[in-house]
Amino acid sequence: MSDKIVLHHVPGSRSLRTLWLLSEMGITPEIENYAIPDGSLRTPDFLARSPAGRVPALEIDGQVIYESGAITEYLCETRPEHGLGRAVGDPERVPFLEAMHYAETMAVLVANLNLQWIFLRDPSQRSDTVVKIDARRLAATMAPLEKLLAQQDWILASGFSGADTMLGWNFLATPKYVRMDDFPNLAAYVARFSARPGFVRAKELDGPANFGRQDFYSVETSK
Ligand SMILES: N[C@@H](CCC(=O)N[C@@H](CS)C(=O)NCC(=O)O)C(=O)O
């Protein structure tokens, strides 16, 4: 079995969740970079690794895994010495699993907003109604986490875990669409995880994001 670990990655995208988790474990993968608009995620070679042409895909332990949540669970379960997962029977098992999936409840809203604001070739096709609704729905998913993080530093009360690498990445993306001033606990959480050596290392390896150059997108500011 090959020891090589290869992360198929788009800088700034959900594959940063995986890069960050690996960095927290002290693992530096080989990185294969792609870009969303240039068709590189739709080649037969890449589709053989990730059937919908999405990142992350991780080559590890002689197989390829796609879906950031599945990768997070796999890495935490197969490398328990890092203490970043919560196994069956752990009192935090349910909140851990909820975080894996809640992260995507939020991230699909970000993806829809990215599509509307950044990836549509013809901006006149953007729907003001849809982007307003999706930004409101995204803020609504942030509200319970804002409350939670008033009481604790990390997503799980017992400490930093894979739940943070899954959910934390979302708050690097949400400021494009939701004003973080309304979410001071989430802003403090971002500052807290940004200071972690594992995150700093992941950002060094990540490279500059190659999409979405504007800081904030809203119907009001685009008029
Ligand atoms: N649920 C998947 C979503 C993966 C996903 O959509 N990744 C985006 C980047 S953030 C992507 O590859 N987009 C390319 C595309 O939509 O063509 C996961 O969590 O891994």
PDB file of C-alpha atoms and ligand atoms in Angstrom:
ATOM      1  CA  MET A   1       0.000   0.000   0.000  1.00  0.00           C
ATOM      2  CA  SER A   2       1.358   3.438  -0.935  1.00  0.00           C
ATOM      3  CA  ASP A   3       2.191   5.805   1.930  1.00  0.00           C
ATOM      4  CA  LYS A   4       1.655   8.750  -0.378  1.00  0.00           C
ATOM      5  CA  ILE A   5      -1.130  11.152   0.643  1.00  0.00           C
ATOM      6  CA  VAL A   6      -2.390  13.379  -2.175  1.00  0.00           C
ATOM      7  CA  LEU A   7      -4.977  16.113  -1.701  1.00  0.00           C
ATOM      8  CA  HIS A   8      -6.861  17.260  -4.791  1.00  0.00           C
ATOM      9  CA  HIS A   9      -7.430  20.889  -3.949  1.00  0.00           C
ATOM     10  CA  VAL A  10      -8.844  24.218  -5.042  1.00  0.00           C
ATOM     11  CA  PRO A  11      -7.280  27.022  -2.966  1.00  0.00           C
ATOM     12  CA  GLY A  12      -9.799  28.537  -0.527  1.00  0.00           C
ATOM     13  CA  SER A  13     -12.439  25.886  -1.222  1.00  0.00           C
ATOM     14  CA  ARG A  14     -13.860  23.113   0.971  1.00  0.00           C
ATOM     15  CA  SER A  15     -10.661  21.130   0.412  1.00  0.00           C
ATOM     16  CA  LEU A  16      -9.075  23.575   2.860  1.00  0.00           C
ATOM     17  CA  ARG A  17     -11.083  21.716   5.528  1.00  0.00           C
ATOM     18  CA  THR A  18      -9.056  18.599   4.732  1.00  0.00           C
ATOM     19  CA  LEU A  19      -5.742  20.423   4.428  1.00  0.00           C
ATOM     20  CA  TRP A  20      -6.369  22.036   7.817  1.00  0.00           C
ATOM     21  CA  LEU A  21      -7.312  18.741   9.507  1.00  0.00           C
ATOM     22  CA  LEU A  22      -4.217  17.048   8.055  1.00  0.00           C
ATOM     23  CA  SER A  23      -2.077  19.958   9.280  1.00  0.00           C
ATOM     24  CA  GLU A  24      -3.577  19.653  12.761  1.00  0.00           C
ATOM     25  CA  MET A  25      -2.423  16.011  12.626  1.00  0.00           C
ATOM     26  CA  GLY A  26       1.055  17.049  11.523  1.00  0.00           C
ATOM     27  CA  ILE A  27       0.557  15.488   8.081  1.00  0.00           C
ATOM     28  CA  THR A  28       1.671  17.360   4.955  1.00  0.00           C
ATOM     29  CA  PRO A  29       0.052  15.914   1.831  1.00  0.00           C
ATOM     30  CA  GLU A  30       1.172  16.325  -1.746  1.00  0.00           C
ATOM     31  CA  ILE A  31      -1.188  18.890  -3.236  1.00  0.00           C
ATOM     32  CA  GLU A  32      -2.659  18.795  -6.742  1.00  0.00           C
ATOM     33  CA  ASN A  33      -4.215  22.162  -7.498  1.00  0.00           C
ATOM     34  CA  TYR A  34      -7.260  22.755  -9.690  1.00  0.00           C
ATOM     35  CA  ALA A  35      -9.408  25.781 -10.534  1.00  0.00           C
ATOM     36  CA  ILE A  36     -13.206  25.762 -10.724  1.00  0.00           C
ATOM     37  CA  PRO A  37     -13.793  27.708 -13.959  1.00  0.00           C
ATOM     38  CA  ASP A  38     -11.111  26.120 -16.163  1.00  0.00           C
ATOM     39  CA  GLY A  39     -12.631  22.638 -16.574  1.00  0.00           C
ATOM     40  CA  SER A  40      -9.817  20.882 -14.684  1.00  0.00           C
ATOM     41  CA  LEU A  41     -12.349  19.297 -12.291  1.00  0.00           C
ATOM     42  CA  ARG A  42     -14.190  17.699 -15.227  1.00  0.00           C
ATOM     43  CA  THR A  43     -11.384  15.667 -16.824  1.00  0.00           C
ATOM     44  CA  PRO A  44     -11.879  11.869 -16.936  1.00  0.00           C
ATOM     45  CA  ASP A  45      -8.856  11.495 -14.645  1.00  0.00           C
ATOM     46  CA  PHE A  46     -10.342  13.700 -11.954  1.00  0.00           C
ATOM     47  CA  LEU A  47     -13.886  12.317 -12.351  1.00  0.00           C
ATOM     48  CA  ALA A  48     -12.469   8.849 -11.670  1.00  0.00           C
ATOM     49  CA  ARG A  49     -11.443  10.194  -8.256  1.00  0.00           C
ATOM     50  CA  SER A  50     -14.495  12.327  -7.465  1.00  0.00           C
ATOM     51  CA  PRO A  51     -17.538  11.411  -9.556  1.00  0.00           C
ATOM     52  CA  ALA A  52     -19.272  14.809  -9.383  1.00  0.00           C
ATOM     53  CA  GLY A  53     -16.012  16.618 -10.099  1.00  0.00           C
ATOM     54  CA  ARG A  54     -15.751  18.214  -6.649  1.00  0.00           C
ATOM     55  CA  VAL A  55     -12.944  18.850  -4.213  1.00  0.00           C
ATOM     56  CA  PRO A  56     -11.724  17.656  -1.819  1.00  0.00           C
ATOM     57  CA  ALA A  57     -10.647  14.227  -2.974  1.00  0.00           C
ATOM     58  CA  LEU A  58      -7.975  12.584  -0.857  1.00  0.00           C
ATOM     59  CA  GLU A  59      -5.709   9.727  -1.909  1.00  0.00           C
ATOM     60  CA  ILE A  60      -4.783   7.922   1.277  1.00  0.00           C
ATOM     61  CA  ASP A  61      -4.187   4.380   2.526  1.00  0.00           C
ATOM     62  CA  GLY A  62      -4.461   2.962  -1.018  1.00  0.00           C
ATOM     63  CA  GLN A  63      -7.851   4.497  -1.872  1.00  0.00           C
ATOM     64  CA  VAL A  64      -9.439   7.766  -2.910  1.00  0.00           C
ATOM     65  CA  ILE A  65     -12.076   9.388  -0.678  1.00  0.00           C
ATOM     66  CA  TYR A  66     -14.331  12.277  -1.691  1.00  0.00           C
ATOM     67  CA  GLU A  67     -16.769  14.342   0.451  1.00  0.00           C
ATOM     68  CA  SER A  68     -15.099  16.494   3.085  1.00  0.00           C
ATOM     69  CA  GLY A  69     -17.302  15.093   5.882  1.00  0.00           C
ATOM     70  CA  ALA A  70     -16.448  11.500   4.999  1.00  0.00           C
ATOM     71  CA  ILE A  71     -12.758  12.402   4.817  1.00  0.00           C
ATOM     72  CA  THR A  72     -12.947  14.110   8.209  1.00  0.00           C
ATOM     73  CA  GLU A  73     -14.591  11.113   9.849  1.00  0.00           C
ATOM     74  CA  TYR A  74     -12.167   8.696   8.167  1.00  0.00           C
ATOM     75  CA  LEU A  75      -9.075  10.652   9.223  1.00  0.00           C
ATOM     76  CA  CYS A  76     -10.323  11.079  12.804  1.00  0.00           C
ATOM     77  CA  GLU A  77     -11.231   7.390  13.092  1.00  0.00           C
ATOM     78  CA  THR A  78      -8.059   5.999  11.521  1.00  0.00           C
ATOM     79  CA  ARG A  79      -5.751   8.406  13.359  1.00  0.00           C
ATOM     80  CA  PRO A  80      -7.374   8.510  16.836  1.00  0.00           C
ATOM     81  CA  GLU A  81      -4.068   9.396  18.495  1.00  0.00           C
ATOM     82  CA  HIS A  82      -4.730  13.054  17.570  1.00  0.00           C
ATOM     83  CA  GLY A  83      -7.967  13.110  19.575  1.00  0.00           C
ATOM     84  CA  LEU A  84      -9.848  15.019  16.869  1.00  0.00           C
ATOM     85  CA  GLY A  85     -12.836  12.683  16.481  1.00  0.00           C
ATOM     86  CA  ARG A  86     -15.511  11.448  18.845  1.00  0.00           C
ATOM     87  CA  ALA A  87     -16.017   7.704  18.608  1.00  0.00           C
ATOM     88  CA  VAL A  88     -19.263   5.758  19.016  1.00  0.00           C
ATOM     89  CA  GLY A  89     -20.125   5.831  22.726  1.00  0.00           C
ATOM     90  CA  ASP A  90     -18.435   9.185  23.341  1.00  0.00           C
ATOM     91  CA  PRO A  91     -20.899  11.659  24.953  1.00  0.00           C
ATOM     92  CA  GLU A  92     -20.028  14.116  22.139  1.00  0.00           C
ATOM     93  CA  ARG A  93     -20.529  11.615  19.313  1.00  0.00           C
ATOM     94  CA  VAL A  94     -23.888  13.106  18.307  1.00  0.00           C
ATOM     95  CA  PRO A  95     -22.781  16.777  18.286  1.00  0.00           C
ATOM     96  CA  PHE A  96     -19.676  15.666  16.355  1.00  0.00           C
ATOM     97  CA  LEU A  97     -21.805  13.985  13.667  1.00  0.00           C
ATOM     98  CA  GLU A  98     -24.255  16.895  13.614  1.00  0.00           C
ATOM     99  CA  ALA A  99     -21.364  19.274  12.948  1.00  0.00           C
ATOM    100  CA  MET A 100     -20.147  17.110  10.013  1.00  0.00           C
ATOM    101  CA  HIS A 101     -23.522  17.504   8.315  1.00  0.00           C
ATOM    102  CA  TYR A 102     -24.573  20.957   9.533  1.00  0.00           C
ATOM    103  CA  ALA A 103     -21.390  22.230   7.914  1.00  0.00           C
ATOM    104  CA  GLU A 104     -22.906  21.268   4.562  1.00  0.00           C
ATOM    105  CA  THR A 105     -26.357  22.711   5.387  1.00  0.00           C
ATOM    106  CA  MET A 106     -24.471  25.999   5.558  1.00  0.00           C
ATOM    107  CA  ALA A 107     -22.002  25.390   2.758  1.00  0.00           C
ATOM    108  CA  VAL A 108     -24.613  24.652   0.079  1.00  0.00           C
ATOM    109  CA  LEU A 109     -25.996  28.150   0.718  1.00  0.00           C
ATOM    110  CA  VAL A 110     -22.499  29.578   0.253  1.00  0.00           C
ATOM    111  CA  ALA A 111     -22.144  27.502  -2.936  1.00  0.00           C
ATOM    112  CA  ASN A 112     -25.457  28.858  -4.282  1.00  0.00           C
ATOM    113  CA  LEU A 113     -24.355  32.406  -3.517  1.00  0.00           C
ATOM    114  CA  ASN A 114     -20.956  31.779  -5.128  1.00  0.00           C
ATOM    115  CA  LEU A 115     -22.740  30.518  -8.231  1.00  0.00           C
ATOM    116  CA  GLN A 116     -25.011  33.557  -8.397  1.00  0.00           C
ATOM    117  CA  TRP A 117     -22.370  36.194  -7.632  1.00  0.00           C
ATOM    118  CA  ILE A 118     -19.101  34.763  -8.927  1.00  0.00           C
ATOM    119  CA  PHE A 119     -19.495  31.918 -11.405  1.00  0.00           C
ATOM    120  CA  LEU A 120     -22.402  33.027 -13.656  1.00  0.00           C
ATOM    121  CA  ARG A 121     -20.821  34.070 -16.939  1.00  0.00           C
ATOM    122  CA  ASP A 122     -23.664  36.537 -17.544  1.00  0.00           C
ATOM    123  CA  PRO A 123     -24.360  38.533 -14.328  1.00  0.00           C
ATOM    124  CA  SER A 124     -27.750  39.653 -15.691  1.00  0.00           C
ATOM    125  CA  GLN A 125     -28.930  36.080 -15.046  1.00  0.00           C
ATOM    126  CA  ARG A 126     -28.456  36.567 -11.304  1.00  0.00           C
ATOM    127  CA  SER A 127     -31.697  36.623  -9.301  1.00  0.00           C
ATOM    128  CA  ASP A 128     -31.849  39.401  -6.683  1.00  0.00           C
ATOM    129  CA  THR A 129     -34.658  37.489  -4.970  1.00  0.00           C
ATOM    130  CA  VAL A 130     -32.683  34.253  -4.700  1.00  0.00           C
ATOM    131  CA  VAL A 131     -29.485  35.917  -3.463  1.00  0.00           C
ATOM    132  CA  LYS A 132     -31.410  37.880  -0.814  1.00  0.00           C
ATOM    133  CA  ILE A 133     -33.202  34.746   0.411  1.00  0.00           C
ATOM    134  CA  ASP A 134     -30.029  32.658   0.441  1.00  0.00           C
ATOM    135  CA  ALA A 135     -28.055  35.314   2.358  1.00  0.00           C
ATOM    136  CA  ARG A 136     -30.868  35.431   4.949  1.00  0.00           C
ATOM    137  CA  ARG A 137     -30.983  31.624   5.154  1.00  0.00           C
ATOM    138  CA  LEU A 138     -27.209  31.546   5.595  1.00  0.00           C
ATOM    139  CA  ALA A 139     -27.391  34.082   8.454  1.00  0.00           C
ATOM    140  CA  ALA A 140     -30.119  31.921  10.042  1.00  0.00           C
ATOM    141  CA  THR A 141     -27.777  28.892  10.045  1.00  0.00           C
ATOM    142  CA  MET A 142     -25.123  31.025  11.765  1.00  0.00           C
ATOM    143  CA  ALA A 143     -27.358  32.221  14.603  1.00  0.00           C
ATOM    144  CA  PRO A 144     -27.321  28.977  16.680  1.00  0.00           C
ATOM    145  CA  LEU A 145     -23.521  28.786  16.393  1.00  0.00           C
ATOM    146  CA  GLU A 146     -23.206  32.407  17.486  1.00  0.00           C
ATOM    147  CA  LYS A 147     -25.117  31.409  20.645  1.00  0.00           C
ATOM    148  CA  LEU A 148     -23.094  28.236  21.178  1.00  0.00           C
ATOM    149  CA  LEU A 149     -19.777  30.073  20.917  1.00  0.00           C
ATOM    150  CA  ALA A 150     -20.847  32.536  23.603  1.00  0.00           C
ATOM    151  CA  GLN A 151     -20.461  29.598  26.018  1.00  0.00           C
ATOM    152  CA  GLN A 152     -17.440  27.714  24.695  1.00  0.00           C
ATOM    153  CA  ASP A 153     -14.307  28.216  22.592  1.00  0.00           C
ATOM    154  CA  TRP A 154     -14.817  25.357  20.152  1.00  0.00           C
ATOM    155  CA  ILE A 155     -17.756  23.590  18.492  1.00  0.00           C
ATOM    156  CA  LEU A 156     -17.515  20.758  21.006  1.00  0.00           C
ATOM    157  CA  ALA A 157     -17.386  21.750  24.670  1.00  0.00           C
ATOM    158  CA  SER A 158     -14.466  19.403  25.409  1.00  0.00           C
ATOM    159  CA  GLY A 159     -12.114  21.098  22.950  1.00  0.00           C
ATOM    160  CA  PHE A 160     -10.912  21.522  19.372  1.00  0.00           C
ATOM    161  CA  SER A 161     -11.877  18.692  16.994  1.00  0.00           C
ATOM    162  CA  GLY A 162     -12.681  17.765  13.397  1.00  0.00           C
ATOM    163  CA  ALA A 163     -16.012  19.531  13.998  1.00  0.00           C
ATOM    164  CA  ASP A 164     -14.035  22.789  13.935  1.00  0.00           C
ATOM    165  CA  THR A 165     -12.195  22.047  10.696  1.00  0.00           C
ATOM    166  CA  MET A 166     -15.557  21.234   9.059  1.00  0.00           C
ATOM    167  CA  LEU A 167     -17.568  24.167  10.416  1.00  0.00           C
ATOM    168  CA  GLY A 168     -14.737  26.643  10.876  1.00  0.00           C
ATOM    169  CA  TRP A 169     -13.975  26.775   7.151  1.00  0.00           C
ATOM    170  CA  ASN A 170     -17.530  28.020   6.541  1.00  0.00           C
ATOM    171  CA  PHE A 171     -16.774  31.245   8.397  1.00  0.00           C
ATOM    172  CA  LEU A 172     -13.952  32.013   6.000  1.00  0.00           C
ATOM    173  CA  ALA A 173     -16.574  31.973   3.234  1.00  0.00           C
ATOM    174  CA  THR A 174     -19.609  33.572   4.937  1.00  0.00           C
ATOM    175  CA  PRO A 175     -18.153  37.116   5.259  1.00  0.00           C
ATOM    176  CA  LYS A 176     -18.637  37.548   1.502  1.00  0.00           C
ATOM    177  CA  TYR A 177     -22.403  37.406   2.014  1.00  0.00           C
ATOM    178  CA  VAL A 178     -23.220  38.030   5.699  1.00  0.00           C
ATOM    179  CA  ARG A 179     -21.875  40.905   7.804  1.00  0.00           C
ATOM    180  CA  MET A 180     -19.748  39.334  10.528  1.00  0.00           C
ATOM    181  CA  ASP A 181     -20.267  42.445  12.736  1.00  0.00           C
ATOM    182  CA  ASP A 182     -23.637  40.914  13.597  1.00  0.00           C
ATOM    183  CA  PHE A 183     -21.865  37.737  14.799  1.00  0.00           C
ATOM    184  CA  PRO A 184     -19.146  38.829  17.265  1.00  0.00           C
ATOM    185  CA  ASN A 185     -18.728  35.370  18.823  1.00  0.00           C
ATOM    186  CA  LEU A 186     -18.207  33.835  15.395  1.00  0.00           C
ATOM    187  CA  ALA A 187     -15.717  36.579  14.508  1.00  0.00           C
ATOM    188  CA  ALA A 188     -13.812  35.841  17.754  1.00  0.00           C
ATOM    189  CA  TYR A 189     -13.925  32.108  16.917  1.00  0.00           C
ATOM    190  CA  VAL A 190     -12.340  32.791  13.511  1.00  0.00           C
ATOM    191  CA  ALA A 191      -9.588  34.844  15.201  1.00  0.00           C
ATOM    192  CA  ARG A 192      -9.055  32.002  17.695  1.00  0.00           C
ATOM    193  CA  PHE A 193      -8.693  29.230  15.122  1.00  0.00           C
ATOM    194  CA  SER A 194      -6.654  31.434  12.769  1.00  0.00           C
ATOM    195  CA  ALA A 195      -3.947  31.552  15.452  1.00  0.00           C
ATOM    196  CA  ARG A 196      -3.637  27.749  15.659  1.00  0.00           C
ATOM    197  CA  PRO A 197      -0.341  26.476  14.213  1.00  0.00           C
ATOM    198  CA  GLY A 198      -2.283  23.806  12.277  1.00  0.00           C
ATOM    199  CA  PHE A 199      -4.414  26.443  10.583  1.00  0.00           C
ATOM    200  CA  VAL A 200      -1.452  28.752   9.894  1.00  0.00           C
ATOM    201  CA  ARG A 201       0.422  25.852   8.242  1.00  0.00           C
ATOM    202  CA  ALA A 202      -2.649  24.899   6.179  1.00  0.00           C
ATOM    203  CA  LYS A 203      -3.013  28.499   4.958  1.00  0.00           C
ATOM    204  CA  GLU A 204       0.662  28.545   3.936  1.00  0.00           C
ATOM    205  CA  LEU A 205       0.075  25.416   1.835  1.00  0.00           C
ATOM    206  CA  ASP A 206      -3.336  26.588   0.557  1.00  0.00           C
ATOM    207  CA  GLY A 207      -2.223  29.358  -1.784  1.00  0.00           C
ATOM    208  CA  PRO A 208      -4.240  32.361  -2.925  1.00  0.00           C
ATOM    209  CA  ALA A 209      -7.943  31.747  -3.642  1.00  0.00           C
ATOM    210  CA  ASN A 210      -8.548  32.003  -7.368  1.00  0.00           C
ATOM    211  CA  PHE A 211     -12.208  33.033  -7.266  1.00  0.00           C
ATOM    212  CA  GLY A 212     -14.384  35.765  -5.732  1.00  0.00           C
ATOM    213  CA  ARG A 213     -12.135  38.820  -5.625  1.00  0.00           C
ATOM    214  CA  GLN A 214     -14.752  41.144  -4.063  1.00  0.00           C
ATOM    215  CA  ASP A 215     -14.869  41.410  -0.226  1.00  0.00           C
ATOM    216  CA  PHE A 216     -18.651  41.628   0.109  1.00  0.00           C
ATOM    217  CA  TYR A 217     -21.524  40.902  -2.252  1.00  0.00           C
ATOM    218  CA  SER A 218     -25.074  42.173  -1.718  1.00  0.00           C
ATOM    219  CA  VAL A 219     -27.919  43.409  -3.853  1.00  0.00           C
ATOM    220  CA  GLU A 220     -27.739  46.799  -2.090  1.00  0.00           C
ATOM    221  CA  THR A 221     -24.011  47.349  -2.722  1.00  0.00           C
ATOM    222  CA  SER A 222     -24.161  46.103  -6.340  1.00  0.00           C
ATOM    223  CA  LYS A 223     -26.652  48.785  -7.458  1.00  0.00           C
TER     224      LYS A 223
HETATM  225  N1  LIG B   1     -20.353  17.996  -0.095  1.00  0.00           N
HETATM  226  C1  LIG B   1     -19.103  18.092  -0.801  1.00  0.00           C
HETATM  227  C2  LIG B   1     -19.116  19.349  -1.643  1.00  0.00           C
HETATM  228  C3  LIG B   1     -17.843  19.522  -2.432  1.00  0.00           C
HETATM  229  C4  LIG B   1     -17.908  20.760  -3.333  1.00  0.00           C
HETATM  230  O1  LIG B   1     -18.957  21.127  -3.880  1.00  0.00           O
HETATM  231  N2  LIG B   1     -16.729  21.407  -3.508  1.00  0.00           N
HETATM  232  C5  LIG B   1     -16.678  22.560  -4.353  1.00  0.00           C
HETATM  233  C6  LIG B   1     -15.572  23.495  -3.892  1.00  0.00           C
HETATM  234  S1  LIG B   1     -15.989  24.291  -2.377  1.00  0.00           S
HETATM  235  C7  LIG B   1     -16.368  22.132  -5.782  1.00  0.00           C
HETATM  236  O2  LIG B   1     -15.578  21.247  -5.982  1.00  0.00           O
HETATM  237  N3  LIG B   1     -16.980  22.786  -6.744  1.00  0.00           N
HETATM  238  C8  LIG B   1     -16.740  22.530  -8.126  1.00  0.00           C
HETATM  239  C9  LIG B   1     -18.005  22.529  -8.923  1.00  0.00           C
HETATM  240  O3  LIG B   1     -19.085  22.738  -8.356  1.00  0.00           O
HETATM  241  O4  LIG B   1     -17.891  22.340 -10.120  1.00  0.00           O
HETATM  242  C10 LIG B   1     -17.947  18.106   0.206  1.00  0.00           C
HETATM  243  O5  LIG B   1     -18.168  18.543   1.332  1.00  0.00           O
HETATM  244  O6  LIG B   1     -16.834  17.647  -0.125  1.00  0.00           O
END
